[in-house]
mmCIF file of C-alpha atoms in Angstrom:
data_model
loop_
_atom_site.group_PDB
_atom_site.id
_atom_site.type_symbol
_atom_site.label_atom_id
_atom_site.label_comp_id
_atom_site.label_asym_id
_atom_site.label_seq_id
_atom_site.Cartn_x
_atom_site.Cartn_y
_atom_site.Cartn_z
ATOM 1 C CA UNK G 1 65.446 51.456 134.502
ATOM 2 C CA UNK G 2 66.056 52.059 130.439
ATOM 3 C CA UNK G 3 65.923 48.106 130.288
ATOM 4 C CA UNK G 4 62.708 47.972 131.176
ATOM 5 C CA UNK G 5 60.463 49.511 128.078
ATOM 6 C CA UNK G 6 56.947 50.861 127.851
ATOM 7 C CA UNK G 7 54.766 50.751 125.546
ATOM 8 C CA UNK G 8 53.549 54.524 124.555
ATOM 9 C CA UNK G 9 50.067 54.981 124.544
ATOM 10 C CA UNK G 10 47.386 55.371 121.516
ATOM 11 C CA UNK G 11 44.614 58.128 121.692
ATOM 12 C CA UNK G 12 41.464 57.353 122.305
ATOM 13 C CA UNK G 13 42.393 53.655 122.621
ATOM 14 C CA UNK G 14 43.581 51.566 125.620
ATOM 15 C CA UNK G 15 46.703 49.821 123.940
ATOM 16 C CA UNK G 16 47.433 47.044 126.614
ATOM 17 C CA UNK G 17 44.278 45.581 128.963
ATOM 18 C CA UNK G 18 44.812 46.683 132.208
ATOM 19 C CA UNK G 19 44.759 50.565 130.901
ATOM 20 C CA UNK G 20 41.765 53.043 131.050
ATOM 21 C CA UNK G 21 40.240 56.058 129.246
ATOM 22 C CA UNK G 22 40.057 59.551 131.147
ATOM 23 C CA UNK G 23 38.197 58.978 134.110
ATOM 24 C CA UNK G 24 37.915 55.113 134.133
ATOM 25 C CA UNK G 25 39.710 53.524 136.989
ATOM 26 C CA UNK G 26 42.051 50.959 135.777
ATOM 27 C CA UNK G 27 41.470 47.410 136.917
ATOM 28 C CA UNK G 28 44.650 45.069 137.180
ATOM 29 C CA UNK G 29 43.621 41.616 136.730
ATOM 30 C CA UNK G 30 45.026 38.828 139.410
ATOM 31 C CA UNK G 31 47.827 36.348 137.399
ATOM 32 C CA UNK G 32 46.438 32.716 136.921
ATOM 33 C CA UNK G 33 42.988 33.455 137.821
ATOM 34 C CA UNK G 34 43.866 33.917 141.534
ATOM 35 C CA UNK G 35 41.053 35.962 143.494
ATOM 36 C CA UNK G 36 42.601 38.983 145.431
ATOM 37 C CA UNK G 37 41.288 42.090 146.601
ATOM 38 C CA UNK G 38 41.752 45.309 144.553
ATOM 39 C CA UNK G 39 41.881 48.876 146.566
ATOM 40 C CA UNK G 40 41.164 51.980 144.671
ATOM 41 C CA UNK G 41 44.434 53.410 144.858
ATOM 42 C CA UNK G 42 45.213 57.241 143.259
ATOM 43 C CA UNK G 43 48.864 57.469 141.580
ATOM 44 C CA UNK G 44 49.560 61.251 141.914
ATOM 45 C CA UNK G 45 52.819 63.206 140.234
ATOM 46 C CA UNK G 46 52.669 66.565 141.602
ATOM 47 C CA UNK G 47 56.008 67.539 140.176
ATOM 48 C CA UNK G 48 56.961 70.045 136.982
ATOM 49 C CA UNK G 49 55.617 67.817 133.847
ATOM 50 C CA UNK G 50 53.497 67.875 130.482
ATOM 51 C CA UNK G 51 53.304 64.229 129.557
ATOM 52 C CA UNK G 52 53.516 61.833 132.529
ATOM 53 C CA UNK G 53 53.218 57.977 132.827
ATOM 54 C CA UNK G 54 54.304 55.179 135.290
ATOM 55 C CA UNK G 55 54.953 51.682 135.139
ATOM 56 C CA UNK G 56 55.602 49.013 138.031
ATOM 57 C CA UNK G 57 55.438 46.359 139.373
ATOM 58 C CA UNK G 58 51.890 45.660 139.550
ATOM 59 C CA UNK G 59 52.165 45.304 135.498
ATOM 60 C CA UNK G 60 55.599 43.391 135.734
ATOM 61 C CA UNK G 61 56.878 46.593 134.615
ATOM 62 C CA UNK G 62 55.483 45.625 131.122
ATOM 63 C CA UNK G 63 53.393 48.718 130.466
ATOM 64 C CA UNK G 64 52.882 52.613 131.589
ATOM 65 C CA UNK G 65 49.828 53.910 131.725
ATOM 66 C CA UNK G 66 49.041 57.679 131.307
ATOM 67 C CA UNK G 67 48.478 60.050 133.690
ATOM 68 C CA UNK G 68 46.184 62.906 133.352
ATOM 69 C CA UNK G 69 45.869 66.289 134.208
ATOM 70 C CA UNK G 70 44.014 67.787 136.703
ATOM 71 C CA UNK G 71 44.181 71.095 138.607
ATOM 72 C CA UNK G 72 48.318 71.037 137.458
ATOM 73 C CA UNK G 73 48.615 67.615 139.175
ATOM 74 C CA UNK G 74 48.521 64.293 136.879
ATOM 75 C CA UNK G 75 47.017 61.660 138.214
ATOM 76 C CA UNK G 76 45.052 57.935 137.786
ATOM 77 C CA UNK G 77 43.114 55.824 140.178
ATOM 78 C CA UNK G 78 44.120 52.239 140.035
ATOM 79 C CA UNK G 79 42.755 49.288 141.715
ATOM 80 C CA UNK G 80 45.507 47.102 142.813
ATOM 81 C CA UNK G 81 46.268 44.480 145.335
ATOM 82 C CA UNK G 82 47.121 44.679 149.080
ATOM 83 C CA UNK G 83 50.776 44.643 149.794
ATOM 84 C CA UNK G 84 53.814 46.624 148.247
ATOM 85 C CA UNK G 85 54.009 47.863 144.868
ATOM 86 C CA UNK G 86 57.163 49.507 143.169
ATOM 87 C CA UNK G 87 56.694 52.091 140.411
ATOM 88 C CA UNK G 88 58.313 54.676 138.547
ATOM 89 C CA UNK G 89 57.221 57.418 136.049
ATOM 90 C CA UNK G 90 58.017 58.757 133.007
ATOM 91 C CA UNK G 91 58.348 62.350 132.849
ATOM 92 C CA UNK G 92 58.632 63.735 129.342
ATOM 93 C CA UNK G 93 59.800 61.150 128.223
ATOM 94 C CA UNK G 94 62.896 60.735 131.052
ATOM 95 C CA UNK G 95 62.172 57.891 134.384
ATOM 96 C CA UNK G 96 61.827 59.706 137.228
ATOM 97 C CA UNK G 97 61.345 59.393 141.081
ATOM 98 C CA UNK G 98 58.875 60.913 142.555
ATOM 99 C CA UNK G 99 60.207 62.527 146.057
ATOM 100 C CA UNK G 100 56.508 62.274 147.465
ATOM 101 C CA UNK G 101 57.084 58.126 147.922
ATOM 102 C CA UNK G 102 59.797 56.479 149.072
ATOM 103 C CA UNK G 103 63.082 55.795 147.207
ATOM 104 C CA UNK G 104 65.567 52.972 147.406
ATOM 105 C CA UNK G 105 66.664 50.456 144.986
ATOM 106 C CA UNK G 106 65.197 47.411 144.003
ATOM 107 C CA UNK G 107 66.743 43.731 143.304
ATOM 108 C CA UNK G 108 68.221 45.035 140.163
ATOM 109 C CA UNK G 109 70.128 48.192 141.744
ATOM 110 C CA UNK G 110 67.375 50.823 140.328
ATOM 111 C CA UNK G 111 66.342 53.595 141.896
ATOM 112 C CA UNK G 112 62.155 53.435 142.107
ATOM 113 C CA UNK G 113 59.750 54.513 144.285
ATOM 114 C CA UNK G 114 58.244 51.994 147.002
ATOM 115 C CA UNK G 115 54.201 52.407 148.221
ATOM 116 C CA UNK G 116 52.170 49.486 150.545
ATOM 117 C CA UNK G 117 48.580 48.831 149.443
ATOM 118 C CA UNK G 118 46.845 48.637 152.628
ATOM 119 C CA UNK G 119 43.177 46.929 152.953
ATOM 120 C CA UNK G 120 40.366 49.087 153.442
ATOM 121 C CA UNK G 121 37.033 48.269 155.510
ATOM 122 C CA UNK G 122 33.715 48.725 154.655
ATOM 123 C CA UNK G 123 31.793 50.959 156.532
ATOM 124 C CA UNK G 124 28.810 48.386 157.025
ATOM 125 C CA UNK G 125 31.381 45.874 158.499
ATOM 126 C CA UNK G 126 32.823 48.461 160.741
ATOM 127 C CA UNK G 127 29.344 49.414 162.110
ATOM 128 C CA UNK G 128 27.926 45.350 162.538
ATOM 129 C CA UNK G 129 31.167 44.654 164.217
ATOM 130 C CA UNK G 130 30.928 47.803 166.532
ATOM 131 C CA UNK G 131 26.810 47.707 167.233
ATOM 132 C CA UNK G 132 25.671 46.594 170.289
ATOM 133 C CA UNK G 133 22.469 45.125 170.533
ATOM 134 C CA UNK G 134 19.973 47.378 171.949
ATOM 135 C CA UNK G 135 22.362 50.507 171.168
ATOM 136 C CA UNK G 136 21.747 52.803 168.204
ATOM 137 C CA UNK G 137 25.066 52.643 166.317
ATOM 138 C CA UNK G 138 24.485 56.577 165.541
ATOM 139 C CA UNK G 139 24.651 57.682 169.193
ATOM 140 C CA UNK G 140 27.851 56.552 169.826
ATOM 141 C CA UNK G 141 31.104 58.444 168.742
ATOM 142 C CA UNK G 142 34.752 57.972 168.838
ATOM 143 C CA UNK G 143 35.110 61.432 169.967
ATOM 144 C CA UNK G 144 35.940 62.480 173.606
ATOM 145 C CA UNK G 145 33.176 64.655 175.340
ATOM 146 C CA UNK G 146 33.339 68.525 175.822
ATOM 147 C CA UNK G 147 33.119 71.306 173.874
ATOM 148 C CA UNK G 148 34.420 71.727 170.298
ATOM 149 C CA UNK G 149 35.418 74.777 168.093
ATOM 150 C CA UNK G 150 37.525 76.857 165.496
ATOM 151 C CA UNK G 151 39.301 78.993 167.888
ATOM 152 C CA UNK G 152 42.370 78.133 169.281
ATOM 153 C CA UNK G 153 42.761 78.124 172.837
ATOM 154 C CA UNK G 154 45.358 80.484 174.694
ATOM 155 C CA UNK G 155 47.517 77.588 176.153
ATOM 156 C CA UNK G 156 49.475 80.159 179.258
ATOM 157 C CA UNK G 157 45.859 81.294 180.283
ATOM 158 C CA UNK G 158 44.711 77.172 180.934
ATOM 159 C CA UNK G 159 47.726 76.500 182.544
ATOM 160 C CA UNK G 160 47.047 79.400 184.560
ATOM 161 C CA UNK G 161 43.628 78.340 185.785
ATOM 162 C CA UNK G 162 45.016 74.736 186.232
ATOM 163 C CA UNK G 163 47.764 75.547 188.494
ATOM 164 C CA UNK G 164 44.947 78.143 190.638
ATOM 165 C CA UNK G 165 42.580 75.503 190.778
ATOM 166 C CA UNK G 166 45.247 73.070 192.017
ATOM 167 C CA UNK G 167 45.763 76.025 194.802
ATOM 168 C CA UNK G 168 42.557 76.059 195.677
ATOM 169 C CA UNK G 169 42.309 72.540 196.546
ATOM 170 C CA UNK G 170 45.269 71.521 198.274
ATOM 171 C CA UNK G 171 45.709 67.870 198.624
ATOM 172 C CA UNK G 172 44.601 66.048 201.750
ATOM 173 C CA UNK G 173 47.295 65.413 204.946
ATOM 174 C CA UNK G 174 47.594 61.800 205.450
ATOM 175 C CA UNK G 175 45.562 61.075 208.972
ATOM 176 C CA UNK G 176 48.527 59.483 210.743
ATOM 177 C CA UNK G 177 50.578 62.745 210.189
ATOM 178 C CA UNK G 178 47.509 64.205 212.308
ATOM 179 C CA UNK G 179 49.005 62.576 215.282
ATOM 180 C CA UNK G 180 51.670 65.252 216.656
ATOM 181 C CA UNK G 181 52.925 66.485 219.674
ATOM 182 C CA UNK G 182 51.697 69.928 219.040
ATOM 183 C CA UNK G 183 48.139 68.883 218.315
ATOM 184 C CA UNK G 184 48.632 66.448 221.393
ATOM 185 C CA UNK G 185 47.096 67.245 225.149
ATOM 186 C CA UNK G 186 48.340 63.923 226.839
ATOM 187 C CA UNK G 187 50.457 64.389 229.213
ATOM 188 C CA UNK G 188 52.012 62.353 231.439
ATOM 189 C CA UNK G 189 50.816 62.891 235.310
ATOM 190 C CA UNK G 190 53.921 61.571 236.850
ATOM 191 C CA UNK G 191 56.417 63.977 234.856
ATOM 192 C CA UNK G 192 54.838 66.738 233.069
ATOM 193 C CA UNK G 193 57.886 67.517 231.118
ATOM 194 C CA UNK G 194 57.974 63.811 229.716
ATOM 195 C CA UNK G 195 55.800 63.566 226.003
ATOM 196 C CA UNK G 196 54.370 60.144 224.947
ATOM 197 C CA UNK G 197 56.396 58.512 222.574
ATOM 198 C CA UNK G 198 55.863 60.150 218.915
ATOM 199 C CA UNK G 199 55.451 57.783 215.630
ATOM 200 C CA UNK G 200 57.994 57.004 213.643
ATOM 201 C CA UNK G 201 56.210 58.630 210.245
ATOM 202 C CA UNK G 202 55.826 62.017 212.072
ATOM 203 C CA UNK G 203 59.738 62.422 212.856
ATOM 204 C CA UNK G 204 61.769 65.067 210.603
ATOM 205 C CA UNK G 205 58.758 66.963 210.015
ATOM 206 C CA UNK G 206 57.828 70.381 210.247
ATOM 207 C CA UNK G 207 54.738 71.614 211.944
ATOM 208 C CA UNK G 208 52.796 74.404 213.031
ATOM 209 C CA UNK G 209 50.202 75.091 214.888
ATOM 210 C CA UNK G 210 47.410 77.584 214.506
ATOM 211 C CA UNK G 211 47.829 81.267 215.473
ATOM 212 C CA UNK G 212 46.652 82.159 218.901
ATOM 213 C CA UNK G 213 47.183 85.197 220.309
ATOM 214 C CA UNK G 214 49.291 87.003 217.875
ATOM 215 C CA UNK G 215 52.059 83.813 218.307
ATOM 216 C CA UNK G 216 52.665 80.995 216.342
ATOM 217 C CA UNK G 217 54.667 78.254 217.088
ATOM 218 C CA UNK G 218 56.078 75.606 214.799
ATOM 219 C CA UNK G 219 58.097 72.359 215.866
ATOM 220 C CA UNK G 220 60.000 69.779 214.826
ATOM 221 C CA UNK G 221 60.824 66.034 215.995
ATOM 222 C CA UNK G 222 64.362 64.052 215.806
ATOM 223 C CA UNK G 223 65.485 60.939 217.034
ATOM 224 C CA UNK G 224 69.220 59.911 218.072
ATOM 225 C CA UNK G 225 69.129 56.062 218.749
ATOM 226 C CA UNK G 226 66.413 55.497 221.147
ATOM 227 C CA UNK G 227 65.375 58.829 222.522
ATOM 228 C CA UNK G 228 63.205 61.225 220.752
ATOM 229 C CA UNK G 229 64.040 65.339 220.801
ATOM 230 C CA UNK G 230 61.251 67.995 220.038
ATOM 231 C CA UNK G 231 62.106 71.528 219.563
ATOM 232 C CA UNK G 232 59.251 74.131 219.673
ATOM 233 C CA UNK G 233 59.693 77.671 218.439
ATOM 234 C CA UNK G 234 57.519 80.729 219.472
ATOM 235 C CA UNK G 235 56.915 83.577 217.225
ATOM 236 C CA UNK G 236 55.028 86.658 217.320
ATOM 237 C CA UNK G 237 53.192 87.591 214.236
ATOM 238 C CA UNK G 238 51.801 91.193 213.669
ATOM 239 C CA UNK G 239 48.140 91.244 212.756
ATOM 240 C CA UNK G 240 47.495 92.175 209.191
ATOM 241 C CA UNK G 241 45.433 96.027 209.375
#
């Protein structure tokens, strides 16, 4: 970067057009009388410094312009173009990176520090493109619904209540699964001992039925090529006192 000079400054005067007084935001012309947007853009050094200035690309590097001091941060608003820009500042009189932008080398092998430009939009454009006709553009929000506050939530106590809610409402048993031998009363008249033929989607299940009489009995069905084996199991179950 030391082959690329800047001017220095002169009190009270802008040396170079393109430069500002304190508080004046610093309007970069378009080359060849080419129309482009400007943004507002603030150029902040928040590092250790007394006398800071930066230079880039946006001035073909032909100029720095000061920096000024506010709150122990130096800063300037610019308006410049949309795209990338490449700067770099002089610190006391040394170039310097700032490590609040990113660094990497340009087409000459310096180190500088590389910022995009990015278009802003209006707030009247934003609210005629999002108005609907008949709807009052202040009603409507980008925010989801519910509740809003300063205090932060306890995170294990809402998991807590979402998995007992989730308890409290088991989900729903699919209706063919309804359709088992246990729950079944058909019978066949010519062999008692023979049960209908169970579905396919209840086999390798296990079921059980509701307690009667201090017993419950659960069951399960299994089929070896084509013949179909259900096992029942009784159990007695002590009444809670």
């Amino acid at each position: 970067m030391a082959a690329r000079k800047a001017a220095p400054g002169v009190a009270g005067k802008s040396p170079v057009p393109g430069i500002a007084q304190d508080g004046e935001p610093i309007v970069l012309g378009a080359d060849d009388g080419e129309q482009r947007k400007a943004v507002p853009t603030l150029i902040r050094w928040a590092e250790p410094g007394s006398n800071v200035y930066v230079s880039g690309s946006f001035i073909d590097w032909q100029y720095k312009i000061k920096l000024h001091e506010n709150d122990g941060m130096h800063g300037v608003v610019v308006d410049l173009p949309v795209g990338t820009h490449c700067m770099k500042f002089i610190v006391d009189g040394k170039w310097r990176c700032s490590s609040r932008f990113v660094i990497a080398p340009d087409d000459d092998g310096n180190l500088v520090n590389f910022f995009k430009v990015e278009d802003v939009i209006e707030e009247a454009e934003i609210e005629k493109e999002d108005n609907v006709e008949g709807l009052d553009p202040s009603a409507m929000s980008n925010s989801p619904p519910g509740e809003y506050g300063s205090a932060i939530p306890d995170l294990a106590k809402l998991a807590r209540d979402a998995s007992a809610s989730r308890r409290n409402e088991p989900p729903l048993l699919p209706p063919h699964l309804n359709q088992v031998l246990l729950n079944s009363s058909e019978i066949r008249r010519d062999d008692p001992n023979v049960l209908p033929v169970p579905n396919h989607v209840v086999l390798n299940h296990l079921y059980a039925c509701s307690i009667k009489d201090n017993v419950m009995a659960v069951s399960s069905t299994s089929r070896y090529r084509g013949k179909y084996l259900t096992t029942i199991y009784y159990k007695p179950v002590t009444p809670l006192s």
